[in-house]
PDB file of C-alpha atoms in Angstrom:
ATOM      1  CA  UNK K   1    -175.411 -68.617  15.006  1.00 84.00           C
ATOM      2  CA  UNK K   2    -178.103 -71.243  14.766  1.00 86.00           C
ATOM      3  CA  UNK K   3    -176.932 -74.398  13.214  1.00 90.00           C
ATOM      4  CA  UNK K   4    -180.570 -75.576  11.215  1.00 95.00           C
ATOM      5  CA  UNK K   5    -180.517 -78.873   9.819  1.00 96.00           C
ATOM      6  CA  UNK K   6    -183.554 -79.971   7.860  1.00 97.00           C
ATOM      7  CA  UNK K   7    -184.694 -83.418   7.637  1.00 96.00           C
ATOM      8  CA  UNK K   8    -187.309 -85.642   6.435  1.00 97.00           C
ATOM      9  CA  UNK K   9    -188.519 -84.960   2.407  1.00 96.00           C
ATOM     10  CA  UNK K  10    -188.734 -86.653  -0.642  1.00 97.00           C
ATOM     11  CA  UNK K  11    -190.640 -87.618  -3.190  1.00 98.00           C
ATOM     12  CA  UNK K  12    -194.502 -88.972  -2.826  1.00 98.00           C
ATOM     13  CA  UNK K  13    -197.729 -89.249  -4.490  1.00 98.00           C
ATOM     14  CA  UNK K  14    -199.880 -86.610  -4.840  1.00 98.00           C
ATOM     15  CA  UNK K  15    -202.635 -86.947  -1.795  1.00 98.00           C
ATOM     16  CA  UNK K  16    -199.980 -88.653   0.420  1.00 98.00           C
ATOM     17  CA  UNK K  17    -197.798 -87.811   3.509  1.00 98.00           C
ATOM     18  CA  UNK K  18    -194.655 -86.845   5.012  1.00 98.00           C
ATOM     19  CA  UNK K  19    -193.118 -85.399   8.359  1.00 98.00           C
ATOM     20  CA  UNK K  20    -190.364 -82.980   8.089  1.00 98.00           C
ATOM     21  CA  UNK K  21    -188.003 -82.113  11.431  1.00 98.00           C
ATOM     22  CA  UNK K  22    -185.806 -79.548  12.028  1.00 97.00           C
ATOM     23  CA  UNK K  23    -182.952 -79.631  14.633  1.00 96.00           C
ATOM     24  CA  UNK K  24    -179.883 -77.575  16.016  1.00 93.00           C
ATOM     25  CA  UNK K  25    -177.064 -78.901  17.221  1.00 81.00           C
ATOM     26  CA  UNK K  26    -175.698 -77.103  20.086  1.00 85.00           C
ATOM     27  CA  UNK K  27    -178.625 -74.631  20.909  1.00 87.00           C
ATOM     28  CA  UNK K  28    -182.100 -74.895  22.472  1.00 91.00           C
ATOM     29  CA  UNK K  29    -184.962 -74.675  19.924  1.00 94.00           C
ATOM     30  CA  UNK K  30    -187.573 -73.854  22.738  1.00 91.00           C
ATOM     31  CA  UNK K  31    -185.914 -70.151  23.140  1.00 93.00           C
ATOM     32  CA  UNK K  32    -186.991 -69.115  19.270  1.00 96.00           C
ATOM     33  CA  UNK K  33    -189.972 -68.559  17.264  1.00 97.00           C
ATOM     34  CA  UNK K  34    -189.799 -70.888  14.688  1.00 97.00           C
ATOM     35  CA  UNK K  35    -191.178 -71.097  11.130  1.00 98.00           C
ATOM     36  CA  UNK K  36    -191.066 -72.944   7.935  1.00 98.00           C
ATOM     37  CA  UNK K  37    -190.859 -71.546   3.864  1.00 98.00           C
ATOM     38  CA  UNK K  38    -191.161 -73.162   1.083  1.00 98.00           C
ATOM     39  CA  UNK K  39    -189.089 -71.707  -2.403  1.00 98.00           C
ATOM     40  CA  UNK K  40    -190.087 -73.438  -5.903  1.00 97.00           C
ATOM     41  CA  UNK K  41    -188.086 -72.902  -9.249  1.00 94.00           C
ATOM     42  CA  UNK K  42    -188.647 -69.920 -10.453  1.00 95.00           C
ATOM     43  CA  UNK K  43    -190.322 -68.505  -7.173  1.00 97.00           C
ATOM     44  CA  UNK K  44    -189.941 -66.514  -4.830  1.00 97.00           C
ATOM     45  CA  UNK K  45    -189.885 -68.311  -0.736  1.00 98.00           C
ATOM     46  CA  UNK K  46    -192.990 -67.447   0.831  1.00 98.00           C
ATOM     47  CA  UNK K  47    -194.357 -68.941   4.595  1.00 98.00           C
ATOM     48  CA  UNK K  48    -195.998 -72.001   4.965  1.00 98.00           C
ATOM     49  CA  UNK K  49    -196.268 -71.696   8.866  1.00 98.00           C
ATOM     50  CA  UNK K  50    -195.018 -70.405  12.284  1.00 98.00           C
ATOM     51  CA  UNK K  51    -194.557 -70.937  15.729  1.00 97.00           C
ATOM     52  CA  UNK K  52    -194.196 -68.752  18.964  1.00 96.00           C
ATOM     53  CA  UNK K  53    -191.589 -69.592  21.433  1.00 94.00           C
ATOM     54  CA  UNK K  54    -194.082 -70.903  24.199  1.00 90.00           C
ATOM     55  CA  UNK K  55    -196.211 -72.929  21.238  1.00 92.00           C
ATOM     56  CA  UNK K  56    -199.571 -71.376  21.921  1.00 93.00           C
ATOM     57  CA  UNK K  57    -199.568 -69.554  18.655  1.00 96.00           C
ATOM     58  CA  UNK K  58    -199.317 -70.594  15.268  1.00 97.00           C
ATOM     59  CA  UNK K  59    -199.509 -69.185  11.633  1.00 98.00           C
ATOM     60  CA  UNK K  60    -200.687 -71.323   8.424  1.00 98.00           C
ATOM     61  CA  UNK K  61    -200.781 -69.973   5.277  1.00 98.00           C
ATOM     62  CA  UNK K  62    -204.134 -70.072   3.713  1.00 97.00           C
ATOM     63  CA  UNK K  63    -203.279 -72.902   1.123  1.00 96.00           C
ATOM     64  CA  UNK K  64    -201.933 -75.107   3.777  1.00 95.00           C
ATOM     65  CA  UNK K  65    -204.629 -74.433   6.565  1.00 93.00           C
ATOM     66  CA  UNK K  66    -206.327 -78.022   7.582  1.00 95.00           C
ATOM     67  CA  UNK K  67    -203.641 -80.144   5.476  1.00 98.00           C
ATOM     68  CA  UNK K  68    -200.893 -79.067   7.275  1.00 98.00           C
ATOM     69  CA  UNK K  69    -199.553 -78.694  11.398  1.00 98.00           C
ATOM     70  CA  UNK K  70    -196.807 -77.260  12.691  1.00 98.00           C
ATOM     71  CA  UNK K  71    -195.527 -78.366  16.196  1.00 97.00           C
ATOM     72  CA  UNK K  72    -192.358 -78.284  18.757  1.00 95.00           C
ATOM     73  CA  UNK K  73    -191.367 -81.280  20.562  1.00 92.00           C
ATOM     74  CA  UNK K  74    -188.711 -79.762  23.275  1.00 86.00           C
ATOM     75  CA  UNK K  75    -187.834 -82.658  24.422  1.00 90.00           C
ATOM     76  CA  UNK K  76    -186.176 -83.558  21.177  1.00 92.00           C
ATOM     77  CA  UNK K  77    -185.014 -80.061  20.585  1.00 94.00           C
ATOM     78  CA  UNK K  78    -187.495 -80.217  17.318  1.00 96.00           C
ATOM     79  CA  UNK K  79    -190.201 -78.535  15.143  1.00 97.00           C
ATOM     80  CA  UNK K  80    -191.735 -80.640  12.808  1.00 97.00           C
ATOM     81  CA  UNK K  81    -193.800 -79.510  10.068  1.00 98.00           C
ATOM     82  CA  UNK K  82    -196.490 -82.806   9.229  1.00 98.00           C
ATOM     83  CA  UNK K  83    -197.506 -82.632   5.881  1.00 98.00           C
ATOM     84  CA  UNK K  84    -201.113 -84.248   4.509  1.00 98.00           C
ATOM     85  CA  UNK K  85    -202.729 -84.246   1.909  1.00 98.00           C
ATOM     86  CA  UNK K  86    -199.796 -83.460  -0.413  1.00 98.00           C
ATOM     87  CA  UNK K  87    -200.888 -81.850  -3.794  1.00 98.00           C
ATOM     88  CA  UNK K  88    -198.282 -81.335  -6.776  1.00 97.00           C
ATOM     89  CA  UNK K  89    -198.034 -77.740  -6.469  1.00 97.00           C
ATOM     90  CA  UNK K  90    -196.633 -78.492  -2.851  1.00 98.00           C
ATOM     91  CA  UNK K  91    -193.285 -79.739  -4.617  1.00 98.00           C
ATOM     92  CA  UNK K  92    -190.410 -77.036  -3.340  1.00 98.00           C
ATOM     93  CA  UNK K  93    -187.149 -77.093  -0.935  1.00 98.00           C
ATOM     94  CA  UNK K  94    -188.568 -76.261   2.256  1.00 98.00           C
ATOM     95  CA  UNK K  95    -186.584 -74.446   4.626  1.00 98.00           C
ATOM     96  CA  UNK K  96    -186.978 -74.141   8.613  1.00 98.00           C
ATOM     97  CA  UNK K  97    -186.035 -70.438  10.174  1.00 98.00           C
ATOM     98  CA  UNK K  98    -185.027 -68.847  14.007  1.00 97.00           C
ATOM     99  CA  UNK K  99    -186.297 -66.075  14.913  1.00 96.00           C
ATOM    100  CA  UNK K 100    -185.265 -64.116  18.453  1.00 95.00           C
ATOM    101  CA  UNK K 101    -189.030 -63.623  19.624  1.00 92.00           C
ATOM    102  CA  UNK K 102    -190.249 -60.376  20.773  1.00 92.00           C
ATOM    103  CA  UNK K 103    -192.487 -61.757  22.873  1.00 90.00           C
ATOM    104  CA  UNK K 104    -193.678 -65.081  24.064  1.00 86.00           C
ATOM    105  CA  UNK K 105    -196.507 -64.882  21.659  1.00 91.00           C
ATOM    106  CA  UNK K 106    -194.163 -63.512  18.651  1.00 94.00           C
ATOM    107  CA  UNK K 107    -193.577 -64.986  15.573  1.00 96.00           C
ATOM    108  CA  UNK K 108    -192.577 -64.091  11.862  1.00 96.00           C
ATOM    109  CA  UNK K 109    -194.594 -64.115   8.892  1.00 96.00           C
ATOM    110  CA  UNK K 110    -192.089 -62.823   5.797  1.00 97.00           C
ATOM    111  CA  UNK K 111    -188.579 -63.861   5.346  1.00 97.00           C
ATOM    112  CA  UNK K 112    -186.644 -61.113   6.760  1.00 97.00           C
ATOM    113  CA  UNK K 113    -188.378 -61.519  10.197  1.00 97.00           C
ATOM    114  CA  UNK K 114    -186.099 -64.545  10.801  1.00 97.00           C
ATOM    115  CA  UNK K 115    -182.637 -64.210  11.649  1.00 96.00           C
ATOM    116  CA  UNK K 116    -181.105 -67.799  10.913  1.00 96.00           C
ATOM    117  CA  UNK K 117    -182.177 -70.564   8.069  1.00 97.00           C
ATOM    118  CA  UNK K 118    -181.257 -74.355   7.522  1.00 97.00           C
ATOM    119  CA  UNK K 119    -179.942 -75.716   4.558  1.00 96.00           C
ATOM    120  CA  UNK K 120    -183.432 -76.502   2.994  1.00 97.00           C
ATOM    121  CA  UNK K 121    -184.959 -80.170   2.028  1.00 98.00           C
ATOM    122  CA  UNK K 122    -186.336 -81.154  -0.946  1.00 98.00           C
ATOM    123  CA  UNK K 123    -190.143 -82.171  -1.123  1.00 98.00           C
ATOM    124  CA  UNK K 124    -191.221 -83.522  -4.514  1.00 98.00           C
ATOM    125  CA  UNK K 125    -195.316 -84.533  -4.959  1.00 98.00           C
ATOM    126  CA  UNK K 126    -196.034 -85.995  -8.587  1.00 98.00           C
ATOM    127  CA  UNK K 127    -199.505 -86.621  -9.762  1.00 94.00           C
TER     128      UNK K 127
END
């Protein structure tokens, strides 16, 4: 198991920021490919971005490319997920995911590539 713990949302205003973190207690983040989803009411949860192990290769989804940026800061045992640019339909629990990498440039694009999920945080953009 992978204890995720999800940190940083709220609420802001629509064009605004805010930094989510995920952590694990207990195991080194550095050793997975990491990614985070997003799930709204009534939706399914769909990929907002990825990471490979080493960091060197990323996935954004295509209505997050140039607002938002994924990163891992080893050193904290981290990946953050910085959020700009915030728009109202960007209101949803987002969730970070482990996956064991099949390679050092692997990483997941669909739920059921990733073996082990947090708990989810709650990001809320009004307009």
């Amino acid at each position: 198991q992978v204890p995720l713990v999800e940190s940083g949302g709220g609420s802001v205003q629509a064009g605004g920021s805010l930094r989510l973190s995920c952590a694990a207690s207990g195991r080194t983040l550095s050793t997975y490919a990491m990614g985070w989803f997003r799930q709204a009411p009534e939706k399914e949860r769909e990929v907002v971005t990825a990471i490979s192990r080493s960091g060197a290769f990323k996935y954004y989804a295509d209505f997050v490319k140039g607002r938002f940026t994924i990163s891992r800061d080893n050193a904290q045992n981290t990946v953050e997920l910085q959020m700009n640019s915030l728009k109202p339909e960007d209101t949803a629990v987002y969730y970070c995911a482990a996956r064991n990498p099949r390679s050092y440039y692997d990483y997941g694009r669909v739920v059921g590539d990733y073996e082990y999920w947090g708990q989810g945080t709650q990001v809320t953009v009004s307009s």
